[in-house]
Coordinates of C-alpha atoms (C1' of nucleotides) in Angstrom, one line a residue:
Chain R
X262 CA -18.7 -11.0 17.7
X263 CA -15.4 -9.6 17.7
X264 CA -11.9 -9.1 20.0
X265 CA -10.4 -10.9 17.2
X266 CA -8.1 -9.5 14.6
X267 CA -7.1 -10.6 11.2
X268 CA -4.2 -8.7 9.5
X269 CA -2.2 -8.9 6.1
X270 CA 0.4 -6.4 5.3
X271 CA 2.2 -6.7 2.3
X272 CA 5.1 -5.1 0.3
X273 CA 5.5 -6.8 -3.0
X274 CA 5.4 -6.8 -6.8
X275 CA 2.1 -7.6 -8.9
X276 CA 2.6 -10.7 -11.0
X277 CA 0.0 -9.7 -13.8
X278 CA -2.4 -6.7 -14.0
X279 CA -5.6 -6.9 -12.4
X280 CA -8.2 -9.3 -14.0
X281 CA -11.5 -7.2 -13.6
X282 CA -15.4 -8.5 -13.1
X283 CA -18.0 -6.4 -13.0
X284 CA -21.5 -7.4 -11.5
X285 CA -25.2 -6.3 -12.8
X286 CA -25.3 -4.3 -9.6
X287 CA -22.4 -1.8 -10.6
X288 CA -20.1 -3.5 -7.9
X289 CA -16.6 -4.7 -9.1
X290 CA -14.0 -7.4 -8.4
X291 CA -10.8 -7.7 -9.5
X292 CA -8.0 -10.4 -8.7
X293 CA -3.5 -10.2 -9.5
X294 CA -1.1 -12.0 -8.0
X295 CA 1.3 -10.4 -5.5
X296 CA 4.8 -12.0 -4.9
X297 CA 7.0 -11.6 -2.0
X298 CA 10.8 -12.4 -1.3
X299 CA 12.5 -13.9 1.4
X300 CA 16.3 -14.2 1.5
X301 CA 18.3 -16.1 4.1
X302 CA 21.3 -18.2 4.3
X303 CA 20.8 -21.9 5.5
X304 CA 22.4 -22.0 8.4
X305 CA 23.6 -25.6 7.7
X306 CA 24.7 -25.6 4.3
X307 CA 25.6 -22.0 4.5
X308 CA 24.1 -21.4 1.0
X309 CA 22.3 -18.5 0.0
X310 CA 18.4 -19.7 -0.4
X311 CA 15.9 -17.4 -1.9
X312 CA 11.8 -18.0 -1.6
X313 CA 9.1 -16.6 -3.7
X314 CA 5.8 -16.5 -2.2
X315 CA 2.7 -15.6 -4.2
X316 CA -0.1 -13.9 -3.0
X317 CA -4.2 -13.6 -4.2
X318 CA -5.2 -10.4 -4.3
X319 CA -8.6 -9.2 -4.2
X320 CA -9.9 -5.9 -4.3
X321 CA -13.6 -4.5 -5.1
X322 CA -15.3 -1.7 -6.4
X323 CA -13.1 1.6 -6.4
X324 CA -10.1 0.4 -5.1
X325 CA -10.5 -2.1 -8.2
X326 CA -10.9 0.4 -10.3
X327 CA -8.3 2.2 -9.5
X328 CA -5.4 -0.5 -9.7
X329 CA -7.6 -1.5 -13.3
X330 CA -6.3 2.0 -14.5
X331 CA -2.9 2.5 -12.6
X332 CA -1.7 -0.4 -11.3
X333 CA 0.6 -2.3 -13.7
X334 CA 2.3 -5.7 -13.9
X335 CA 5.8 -5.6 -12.1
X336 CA 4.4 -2.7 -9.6
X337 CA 5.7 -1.9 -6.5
X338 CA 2.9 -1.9 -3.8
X339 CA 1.8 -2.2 -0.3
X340 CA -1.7 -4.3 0.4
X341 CA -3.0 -4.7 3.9
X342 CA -6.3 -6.8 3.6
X343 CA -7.6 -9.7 5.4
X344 CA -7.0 -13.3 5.3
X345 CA -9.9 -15.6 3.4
X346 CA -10.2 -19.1 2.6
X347 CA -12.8 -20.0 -0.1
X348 CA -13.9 -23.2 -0.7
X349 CA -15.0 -24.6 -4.0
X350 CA -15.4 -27.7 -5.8
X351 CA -13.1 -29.0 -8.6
X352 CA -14.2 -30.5 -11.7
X353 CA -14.6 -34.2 -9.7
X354 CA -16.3 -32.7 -7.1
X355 CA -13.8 -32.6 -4.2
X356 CA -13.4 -29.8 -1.8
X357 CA -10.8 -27.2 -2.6
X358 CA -9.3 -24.4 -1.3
X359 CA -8.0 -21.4 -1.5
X360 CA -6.9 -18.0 0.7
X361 CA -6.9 -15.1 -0.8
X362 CA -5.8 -11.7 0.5
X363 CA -9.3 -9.5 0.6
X364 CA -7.6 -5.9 0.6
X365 CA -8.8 -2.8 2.6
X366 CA -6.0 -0.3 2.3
X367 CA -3.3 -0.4 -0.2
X368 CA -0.6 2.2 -1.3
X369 CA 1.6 2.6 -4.9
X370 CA 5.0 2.1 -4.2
X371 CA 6.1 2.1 -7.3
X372 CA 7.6 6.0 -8.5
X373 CA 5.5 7.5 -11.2
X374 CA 5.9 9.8 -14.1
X375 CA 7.7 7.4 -16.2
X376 CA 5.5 7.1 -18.8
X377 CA 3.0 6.1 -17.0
X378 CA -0.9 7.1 -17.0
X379 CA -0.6 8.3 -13.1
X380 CA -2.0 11.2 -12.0
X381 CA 0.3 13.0 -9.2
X382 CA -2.3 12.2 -6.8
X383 CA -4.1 9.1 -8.0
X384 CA -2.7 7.2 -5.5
X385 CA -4.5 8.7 -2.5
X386 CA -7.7 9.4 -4.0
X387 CA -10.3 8.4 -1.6
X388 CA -12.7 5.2 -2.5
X389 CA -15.5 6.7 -1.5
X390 CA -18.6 4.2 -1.4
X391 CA -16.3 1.7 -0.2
X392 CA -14.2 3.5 2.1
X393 CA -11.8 0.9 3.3
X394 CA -10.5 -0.2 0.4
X395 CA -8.2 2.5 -0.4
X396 CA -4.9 4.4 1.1
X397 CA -4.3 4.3 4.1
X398 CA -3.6 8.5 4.7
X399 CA -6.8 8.6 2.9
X400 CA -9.4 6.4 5.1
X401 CA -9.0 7.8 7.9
X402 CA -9.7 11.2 8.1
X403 CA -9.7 11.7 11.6
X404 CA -8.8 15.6 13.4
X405 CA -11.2 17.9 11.2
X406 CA -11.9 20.0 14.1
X407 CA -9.0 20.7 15.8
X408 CA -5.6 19.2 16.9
X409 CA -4.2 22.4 18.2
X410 CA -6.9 22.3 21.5
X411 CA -4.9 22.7 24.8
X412 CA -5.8 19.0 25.9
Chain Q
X17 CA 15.7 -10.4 -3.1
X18 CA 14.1 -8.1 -0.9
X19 CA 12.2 -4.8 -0.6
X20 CA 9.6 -6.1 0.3
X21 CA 6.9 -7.5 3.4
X22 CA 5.3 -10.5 4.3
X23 CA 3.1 -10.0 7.2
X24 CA 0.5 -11.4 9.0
X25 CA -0.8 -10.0 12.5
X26 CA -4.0 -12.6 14.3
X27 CA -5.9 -12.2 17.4
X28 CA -8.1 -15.4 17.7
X29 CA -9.1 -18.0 19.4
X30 CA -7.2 -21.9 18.9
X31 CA -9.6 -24.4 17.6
X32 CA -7.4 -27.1 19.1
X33 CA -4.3 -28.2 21.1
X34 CA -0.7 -28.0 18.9
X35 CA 0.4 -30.7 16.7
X36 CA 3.7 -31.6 17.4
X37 CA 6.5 -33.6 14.9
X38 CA 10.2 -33.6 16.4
X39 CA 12.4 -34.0 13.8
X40 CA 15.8 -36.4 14.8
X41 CA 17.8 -33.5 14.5
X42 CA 16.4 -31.8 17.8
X43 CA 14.1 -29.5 15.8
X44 CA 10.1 -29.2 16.0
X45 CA 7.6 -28.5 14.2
X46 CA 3.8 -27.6 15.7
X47 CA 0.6 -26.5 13.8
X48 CA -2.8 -25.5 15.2
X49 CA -5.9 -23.8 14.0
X50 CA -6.6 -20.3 15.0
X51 CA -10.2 -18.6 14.5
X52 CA -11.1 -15.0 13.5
X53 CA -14.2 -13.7 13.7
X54 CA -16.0 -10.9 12.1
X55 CA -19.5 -9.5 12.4
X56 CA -20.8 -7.2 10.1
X57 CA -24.3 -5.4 8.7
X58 CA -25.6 -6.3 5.5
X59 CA -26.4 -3.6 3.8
X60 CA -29.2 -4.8 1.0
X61 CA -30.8 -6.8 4.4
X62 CA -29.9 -4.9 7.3
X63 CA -29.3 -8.4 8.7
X64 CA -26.2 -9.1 11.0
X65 CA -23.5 -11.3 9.5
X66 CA -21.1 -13.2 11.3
X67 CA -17.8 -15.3 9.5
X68 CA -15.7 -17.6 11.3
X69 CA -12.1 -17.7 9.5
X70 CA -9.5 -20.3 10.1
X71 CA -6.2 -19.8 10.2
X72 CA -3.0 -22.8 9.9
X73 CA -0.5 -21.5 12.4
X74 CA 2.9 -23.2 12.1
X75 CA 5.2 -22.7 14.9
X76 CA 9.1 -24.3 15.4
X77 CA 11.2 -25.2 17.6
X78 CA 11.0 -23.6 21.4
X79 CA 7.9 -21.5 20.1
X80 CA 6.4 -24.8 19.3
X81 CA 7.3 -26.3 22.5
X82 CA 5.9 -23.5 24.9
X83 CA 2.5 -23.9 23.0
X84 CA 2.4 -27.4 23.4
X85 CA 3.0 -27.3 27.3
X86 CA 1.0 -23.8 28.1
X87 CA -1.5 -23.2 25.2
X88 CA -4.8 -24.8 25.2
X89 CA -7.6 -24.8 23.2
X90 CA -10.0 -21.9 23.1
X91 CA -7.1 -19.7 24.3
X92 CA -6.8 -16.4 22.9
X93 CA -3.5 -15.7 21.2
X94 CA -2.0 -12.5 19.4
X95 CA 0.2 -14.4 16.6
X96 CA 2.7 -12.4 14.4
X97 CA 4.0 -14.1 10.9
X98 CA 4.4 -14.8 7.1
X99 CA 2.1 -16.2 4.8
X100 CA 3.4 -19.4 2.8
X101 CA 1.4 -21.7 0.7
X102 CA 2.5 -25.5 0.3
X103 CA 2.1 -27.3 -2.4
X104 CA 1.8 -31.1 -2.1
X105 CA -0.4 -34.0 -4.1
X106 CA -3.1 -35.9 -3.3
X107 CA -3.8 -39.2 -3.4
X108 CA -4.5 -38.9 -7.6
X109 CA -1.0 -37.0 -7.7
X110 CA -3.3 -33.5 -8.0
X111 CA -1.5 -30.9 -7.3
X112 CA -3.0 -29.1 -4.4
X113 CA -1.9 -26.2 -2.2
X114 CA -2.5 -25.6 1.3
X115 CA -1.2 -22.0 3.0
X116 CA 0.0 -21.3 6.6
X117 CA 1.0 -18.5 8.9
X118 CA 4.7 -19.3 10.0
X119 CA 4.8 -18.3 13.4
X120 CA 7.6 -15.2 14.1
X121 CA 6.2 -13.9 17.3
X122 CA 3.3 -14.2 20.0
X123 CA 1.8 -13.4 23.1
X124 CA -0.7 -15.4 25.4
X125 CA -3.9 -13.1 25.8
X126 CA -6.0 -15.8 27.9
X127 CA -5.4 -14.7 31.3
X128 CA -3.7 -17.1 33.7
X129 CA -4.0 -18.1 37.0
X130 CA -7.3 -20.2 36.5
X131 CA -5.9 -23.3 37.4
X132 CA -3.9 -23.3 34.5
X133 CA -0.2 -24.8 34.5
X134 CA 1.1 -21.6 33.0
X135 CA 4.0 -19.9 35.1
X136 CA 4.4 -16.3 36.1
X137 CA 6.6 -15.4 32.8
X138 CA 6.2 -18.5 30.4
X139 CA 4.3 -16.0 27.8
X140 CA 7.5 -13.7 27.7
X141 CA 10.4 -16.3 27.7
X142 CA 12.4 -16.1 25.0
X143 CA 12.8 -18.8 22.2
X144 CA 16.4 -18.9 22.2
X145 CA 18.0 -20.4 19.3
X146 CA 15.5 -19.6 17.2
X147 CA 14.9 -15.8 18.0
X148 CA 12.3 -14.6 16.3
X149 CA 9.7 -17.5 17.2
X150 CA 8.6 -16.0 20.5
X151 CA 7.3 -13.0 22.0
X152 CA 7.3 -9.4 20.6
X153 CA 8.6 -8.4 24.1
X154 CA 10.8 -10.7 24.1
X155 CA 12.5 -10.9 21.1
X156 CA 13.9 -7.2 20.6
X157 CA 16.3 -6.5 23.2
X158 CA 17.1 -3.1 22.2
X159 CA 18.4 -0.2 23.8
X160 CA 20.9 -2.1 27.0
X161 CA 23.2 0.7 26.7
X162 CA 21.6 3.9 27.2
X163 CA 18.4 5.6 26.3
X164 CA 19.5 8.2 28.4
X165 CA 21.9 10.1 26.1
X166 CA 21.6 13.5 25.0
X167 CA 21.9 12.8 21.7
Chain Y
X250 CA 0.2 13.0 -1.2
X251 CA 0.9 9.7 -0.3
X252 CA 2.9 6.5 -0.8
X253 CA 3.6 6.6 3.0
X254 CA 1.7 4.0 5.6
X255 CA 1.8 5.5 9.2
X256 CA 0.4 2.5 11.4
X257 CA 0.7 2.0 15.2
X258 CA -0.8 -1.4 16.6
X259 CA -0.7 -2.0 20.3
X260 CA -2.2 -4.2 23.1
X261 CA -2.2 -2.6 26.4
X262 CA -3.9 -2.1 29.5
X263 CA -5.7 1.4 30.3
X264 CA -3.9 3.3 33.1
X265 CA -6.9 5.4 33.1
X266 CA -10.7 6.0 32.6
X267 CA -11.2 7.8 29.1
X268 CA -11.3 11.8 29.9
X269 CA -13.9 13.0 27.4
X270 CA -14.3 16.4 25.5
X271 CA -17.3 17.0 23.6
X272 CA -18.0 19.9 20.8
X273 CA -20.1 21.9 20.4
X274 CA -21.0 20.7 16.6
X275 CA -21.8 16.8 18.3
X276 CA -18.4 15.9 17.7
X277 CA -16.4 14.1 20.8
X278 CA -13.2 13.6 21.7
X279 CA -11.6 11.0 24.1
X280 CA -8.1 10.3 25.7
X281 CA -6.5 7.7 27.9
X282 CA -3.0 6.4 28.8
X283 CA -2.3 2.9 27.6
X284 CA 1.2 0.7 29.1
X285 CA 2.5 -1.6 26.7
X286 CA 5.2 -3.7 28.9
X287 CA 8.9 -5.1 27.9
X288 CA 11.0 -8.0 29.2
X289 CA 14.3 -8.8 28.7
X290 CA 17.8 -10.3 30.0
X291 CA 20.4 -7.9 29.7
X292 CA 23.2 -9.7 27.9
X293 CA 25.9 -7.9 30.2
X294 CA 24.4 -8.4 33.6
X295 CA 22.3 -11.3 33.3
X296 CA 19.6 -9.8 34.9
X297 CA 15.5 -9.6 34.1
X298 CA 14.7 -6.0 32.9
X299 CA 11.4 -5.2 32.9
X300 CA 10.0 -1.6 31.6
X301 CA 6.3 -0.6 31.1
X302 CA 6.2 2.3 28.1
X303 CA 3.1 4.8 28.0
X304 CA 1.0 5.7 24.7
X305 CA -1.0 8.5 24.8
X306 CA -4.3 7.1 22.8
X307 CA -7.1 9.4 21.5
X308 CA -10.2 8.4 20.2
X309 CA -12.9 10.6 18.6
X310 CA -16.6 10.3 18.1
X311 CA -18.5 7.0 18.3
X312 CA -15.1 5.1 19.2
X313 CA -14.5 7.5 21.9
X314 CA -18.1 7.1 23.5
X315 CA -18.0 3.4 23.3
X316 CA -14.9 3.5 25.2
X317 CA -16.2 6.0 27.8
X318 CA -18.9 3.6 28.1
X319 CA -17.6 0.0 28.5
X320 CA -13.8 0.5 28.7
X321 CA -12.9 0.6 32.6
X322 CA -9.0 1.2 33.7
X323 CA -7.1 -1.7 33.5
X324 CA -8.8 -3.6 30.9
X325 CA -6.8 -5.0 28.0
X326 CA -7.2 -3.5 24.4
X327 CA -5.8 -3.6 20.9
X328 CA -5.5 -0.2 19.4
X329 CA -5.0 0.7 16.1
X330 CA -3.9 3.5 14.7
X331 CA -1.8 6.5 13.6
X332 CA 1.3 8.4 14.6
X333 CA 0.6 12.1 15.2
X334 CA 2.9 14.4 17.2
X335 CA 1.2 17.6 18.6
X336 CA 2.9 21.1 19.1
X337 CA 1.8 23.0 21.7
X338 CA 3.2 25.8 24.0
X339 CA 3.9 25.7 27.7
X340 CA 3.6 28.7 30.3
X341 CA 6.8 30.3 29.0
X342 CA 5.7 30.4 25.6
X343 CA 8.0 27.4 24.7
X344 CA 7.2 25.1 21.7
X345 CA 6.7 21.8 23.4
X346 CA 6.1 18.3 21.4
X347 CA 3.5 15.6 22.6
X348 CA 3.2 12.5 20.5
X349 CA -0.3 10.5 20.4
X350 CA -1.8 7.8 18.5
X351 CA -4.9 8.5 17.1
X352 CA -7.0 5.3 17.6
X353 CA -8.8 4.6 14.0
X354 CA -9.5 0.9 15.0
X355 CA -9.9 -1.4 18.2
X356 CA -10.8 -4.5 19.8
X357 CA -11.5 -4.8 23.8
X358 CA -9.4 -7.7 24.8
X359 CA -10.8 -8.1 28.9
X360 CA -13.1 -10.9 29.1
X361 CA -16.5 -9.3 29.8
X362 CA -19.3 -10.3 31.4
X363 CA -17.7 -10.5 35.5
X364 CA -20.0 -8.1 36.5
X365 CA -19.6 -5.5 34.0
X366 CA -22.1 -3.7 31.8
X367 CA -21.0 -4.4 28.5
X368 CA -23.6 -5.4 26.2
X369 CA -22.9 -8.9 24.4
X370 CA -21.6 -7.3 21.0
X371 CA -20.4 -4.4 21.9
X372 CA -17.2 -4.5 21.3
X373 CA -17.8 -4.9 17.6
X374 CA -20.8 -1.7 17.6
X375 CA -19.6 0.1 14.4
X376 CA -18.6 3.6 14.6
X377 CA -21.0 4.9 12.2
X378 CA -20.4 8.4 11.2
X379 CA -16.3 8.0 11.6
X380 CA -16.2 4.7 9.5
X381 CA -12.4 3.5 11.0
X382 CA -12.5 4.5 14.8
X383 CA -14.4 1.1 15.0
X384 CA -13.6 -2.5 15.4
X385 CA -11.1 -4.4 12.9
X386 CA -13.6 -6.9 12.1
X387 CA -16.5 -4.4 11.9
X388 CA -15.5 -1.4 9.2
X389 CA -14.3 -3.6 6.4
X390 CA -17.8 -5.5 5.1
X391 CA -16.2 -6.2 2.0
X392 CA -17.2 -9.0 0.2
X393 CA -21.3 -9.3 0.4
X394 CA -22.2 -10.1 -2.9
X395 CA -20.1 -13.3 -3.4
X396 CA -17.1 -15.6 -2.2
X397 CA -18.5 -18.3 -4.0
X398 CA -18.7 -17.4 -7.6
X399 CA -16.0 -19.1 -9.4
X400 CA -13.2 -16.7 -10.2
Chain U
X233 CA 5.6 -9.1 31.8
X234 CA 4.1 -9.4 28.3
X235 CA 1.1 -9.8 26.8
X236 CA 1.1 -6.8 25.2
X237 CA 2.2 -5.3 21.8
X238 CA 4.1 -2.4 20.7
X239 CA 4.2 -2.0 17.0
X240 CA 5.2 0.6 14.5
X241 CA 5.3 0.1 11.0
X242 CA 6.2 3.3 8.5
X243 CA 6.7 3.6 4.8
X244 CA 7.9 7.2 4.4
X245 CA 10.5 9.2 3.3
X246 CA 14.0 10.6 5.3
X247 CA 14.4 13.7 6.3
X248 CA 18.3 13.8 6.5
X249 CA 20.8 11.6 6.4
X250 CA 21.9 9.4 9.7
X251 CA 23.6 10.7 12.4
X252 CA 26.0 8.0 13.3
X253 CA 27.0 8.2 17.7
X254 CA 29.7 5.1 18.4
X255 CA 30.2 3.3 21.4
X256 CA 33.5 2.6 23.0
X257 CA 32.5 -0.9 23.5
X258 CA 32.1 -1.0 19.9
X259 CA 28.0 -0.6 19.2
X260 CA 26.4 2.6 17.5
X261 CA 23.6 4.0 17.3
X262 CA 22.1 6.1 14.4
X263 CA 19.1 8.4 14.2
X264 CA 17.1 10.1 11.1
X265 CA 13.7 11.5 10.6
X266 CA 11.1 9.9 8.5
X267 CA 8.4 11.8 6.7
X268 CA 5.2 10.1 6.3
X269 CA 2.0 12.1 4.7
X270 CA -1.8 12.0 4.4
X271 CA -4.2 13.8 2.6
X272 CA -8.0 13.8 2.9
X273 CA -10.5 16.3 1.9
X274 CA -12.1 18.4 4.8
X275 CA -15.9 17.7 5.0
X276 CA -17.3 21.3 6.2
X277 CA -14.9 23.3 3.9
X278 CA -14.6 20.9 1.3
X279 CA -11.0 21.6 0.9
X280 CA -7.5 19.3 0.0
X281 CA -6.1 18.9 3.3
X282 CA -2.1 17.4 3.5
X283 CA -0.3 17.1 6.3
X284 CA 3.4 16.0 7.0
X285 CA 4.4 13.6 9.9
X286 CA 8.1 13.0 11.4
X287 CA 8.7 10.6 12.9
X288 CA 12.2 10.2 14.7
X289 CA 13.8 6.9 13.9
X290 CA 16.3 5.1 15.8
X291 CA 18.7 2.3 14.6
X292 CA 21.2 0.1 16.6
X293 CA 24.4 -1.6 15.5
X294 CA 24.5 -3.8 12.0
X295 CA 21.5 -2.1 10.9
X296 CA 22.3 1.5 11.6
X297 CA 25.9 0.9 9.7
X298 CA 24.0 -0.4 7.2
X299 CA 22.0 3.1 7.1
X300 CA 24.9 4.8 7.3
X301 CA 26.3 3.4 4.3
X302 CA 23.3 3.4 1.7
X303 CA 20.4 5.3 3.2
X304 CA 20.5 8.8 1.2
X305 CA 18.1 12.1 2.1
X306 CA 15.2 11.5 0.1
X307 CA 14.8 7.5 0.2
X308 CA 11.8 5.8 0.7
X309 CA 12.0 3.3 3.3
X310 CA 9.8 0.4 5.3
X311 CA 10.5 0.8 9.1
X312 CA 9.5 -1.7 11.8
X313 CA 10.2 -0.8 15.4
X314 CA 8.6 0.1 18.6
X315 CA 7.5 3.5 20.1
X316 CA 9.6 4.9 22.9
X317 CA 9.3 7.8 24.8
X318 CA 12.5 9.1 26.1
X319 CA 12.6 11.5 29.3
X320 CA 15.3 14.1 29.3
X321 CA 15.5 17.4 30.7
X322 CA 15.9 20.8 29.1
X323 CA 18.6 23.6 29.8
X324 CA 16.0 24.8 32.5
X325 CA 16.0 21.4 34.3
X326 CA 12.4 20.9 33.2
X327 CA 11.1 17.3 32.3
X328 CA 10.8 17.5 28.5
X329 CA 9.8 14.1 26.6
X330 CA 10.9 12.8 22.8
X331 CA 9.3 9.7 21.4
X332 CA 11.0 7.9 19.2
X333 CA 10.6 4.5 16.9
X334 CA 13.2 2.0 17.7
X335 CA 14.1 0.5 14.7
X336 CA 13.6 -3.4 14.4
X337 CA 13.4 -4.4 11.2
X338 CA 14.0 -2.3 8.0
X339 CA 13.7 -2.6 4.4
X340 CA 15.0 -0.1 1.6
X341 CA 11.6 1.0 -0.9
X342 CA 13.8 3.0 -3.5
X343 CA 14.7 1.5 -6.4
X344 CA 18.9 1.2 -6.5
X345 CA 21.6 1.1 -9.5
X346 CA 20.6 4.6 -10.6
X347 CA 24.2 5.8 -9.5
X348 CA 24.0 4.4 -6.4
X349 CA 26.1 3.1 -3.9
X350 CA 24.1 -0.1 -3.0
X351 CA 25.7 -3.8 -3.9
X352 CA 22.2 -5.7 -5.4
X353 CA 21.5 -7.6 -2.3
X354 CA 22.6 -5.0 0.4
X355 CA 18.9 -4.0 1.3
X356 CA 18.7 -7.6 2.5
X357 CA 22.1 -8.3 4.1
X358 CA 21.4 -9.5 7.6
X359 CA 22.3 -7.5 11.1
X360 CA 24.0 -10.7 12.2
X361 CA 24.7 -9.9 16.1
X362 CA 21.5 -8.3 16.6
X363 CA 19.4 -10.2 14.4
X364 CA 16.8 -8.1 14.7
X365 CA 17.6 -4.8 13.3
X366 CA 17.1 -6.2 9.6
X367 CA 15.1 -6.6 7.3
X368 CA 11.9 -9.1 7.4
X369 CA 12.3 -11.3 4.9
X370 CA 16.1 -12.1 6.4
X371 CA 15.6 -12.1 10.2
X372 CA 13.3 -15.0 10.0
X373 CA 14.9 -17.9 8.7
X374 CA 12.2 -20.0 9.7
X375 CA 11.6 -23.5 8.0
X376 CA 15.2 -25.1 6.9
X377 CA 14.3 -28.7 7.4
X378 CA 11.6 -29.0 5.2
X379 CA 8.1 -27.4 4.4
X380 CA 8.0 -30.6 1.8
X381 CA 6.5 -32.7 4.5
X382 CA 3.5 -34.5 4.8
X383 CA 1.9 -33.2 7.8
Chain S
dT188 C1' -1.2 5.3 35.7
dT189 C1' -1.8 -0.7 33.6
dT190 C1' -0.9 -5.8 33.6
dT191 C1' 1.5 -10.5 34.9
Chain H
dT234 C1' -12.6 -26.7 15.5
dT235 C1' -12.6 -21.3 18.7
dT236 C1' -14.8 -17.2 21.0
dT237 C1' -18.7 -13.6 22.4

DNA sequence: TTTT
DNA sequence: TTTT
């Protein structure tokens, strides 16, 4: 079924590196915290308030790999996933849950060369067996053919 | 802070009628579950998956309002937002955490007229004192001045 | 290169049928007008303006064939997609500019089933050989191993 | 009318600085091009493929002053808008069409203090009379009263 | 050229 | 608890 849509498009800093799982298979998992900011000035109090939200991120496979290696804690970055809610049970039993941000695209932000272990182009190398989870200029390769036809 | 994006973008289906709270002060607050769908192929069993996800939607004020006279359940809705996660205790003072899409824009996609109550233009009138609650349409009056300038 | 995110969502009607173009390799390509409308009171005049903006939306492939085959003029969709402006020249040899979005995900929107000869799940067919030109709920399968294990 | 959508959302880098126009009546408008790029290897040839997009960005009021005052040549920057074709005629009275992304929400992506102009909080300092030319995490104040409560 |  |  479909005609439904379920978006996430972040712009934030990672909490933490990656923490990585790796399954029998050869697929991977990995999991950081993303936060966001949010500024405004209460309107009654006329204070300045300032919000940070935390997000669960949760890549697989390549795209995992790829923030395992890169990606460090304090990066700039820009995740658009989809929204999840897993339910589990706590140590008495009881029903918990929580959402996590499944990503299929995401982007560095942060500027490299610092130091850093980046290649110039690591950020927009393709994911190939999973092809969604990965840049976004890179997924979707669309216009091979042509782009200069006359219609 | 800032430099960064909080975004959520849903096309689904409400699971119920709003919730509504009015606070003393005039305000309102509304919440309602919204459903996603997605359908996919497993791979290892060639056998067609489908998930239902659930969404919190939190709307205010005049947003909450024109949902709670025109929205009903098992309409479709495009809702536009930012992810925030509440924390609160449960009855053995756990702490638990619950998170929510606060409503900043939407647009009725259940076509009217079917003995609905819904007027001509209800989905595109604009939540007034609190602007962004409302429709995309709405909510960006950009561009009175010209658009015509040769510059 | 890359650190850049070039995304166009819209939900529109069709002014038009899609006008098809097939290669010669098997490869398609698809085109169709889609209005996206705006509402709002000028602040000056006090009066309702109401404007109705035109995307030019190309699809290629098995995205483009799906549409050729259930989308009709008129119907409601949500595109996805990128920005791409096009140079071409006109009869006097004059660079002219045409900006399209090229469609890498969508959802049909129109209620089916009045009559029409959409299949029950079409709208979610994935677009096999072009992975993204497909629905949003359809290219992304991520996550078929787990959910449940506990980290 | 509404019930549709008309989204843009660009990370990318300008292309030149604004260009400021003022209104006698006191508004402005400013206008820049923004850079965005993909890459993605050709299939048949095998090949590194990268390709530049412009996209022409348009800014109103508050938030093009703002541009004007800390947006440099070179700066990466999140853009929010809609797209807008504009119809104007060329020296030979020919119909010639620009599209263009109307700017409605904004957020600066390079990192400030490194001789920069830019107070700390200015990438976050709200468009107050149009509230919408700003940045996200400013323009939607939502959620003063409480987001403590118990429902 | 769409829709409400 | 929605929808197709």
């Amino acid at each position: 079924m479909s005609g439904t849509l379920n978006k996430v498009m972040l712009i934030g800093h990672t909490g933490d590196e990656i923490k990585m799982h790796y399954f029998e298979g050869g697929g991977s998992i990995g999991r950081f915290p993303l936060a966001t900011n949010e500024t405004y000035t209460n309107r009654t109090t006329g204070e300045r308030v300032s919000n940070t939200e935390w997000h669960n991120i949760v890549m697989r496979n390549k795209a995992a790999e790829i923030c395992e290696k890169y990606l460090k804690k304090g990066d700039k970055i820009y995740i658009e996933g989809r929204l999840k809610t897993r339910k589990w049970q706590d140590d008495q039993g009881r029903d918990r849950y929580s959402t996590e941000i499944q990503c299929t695209e995401f982007t560095f932000l942060t500027p490299k060369g610092e130091g850093g272990a980046m290649p110039p182009d690591s950020s927009s190398a393709p994911a190939k067996e999973q092809v969604h989870t990965s840049q976004p200029q890179v997924e979707e390769p669309i216009g091979e053919e042509d782009d200069d036809l006359p219609f």
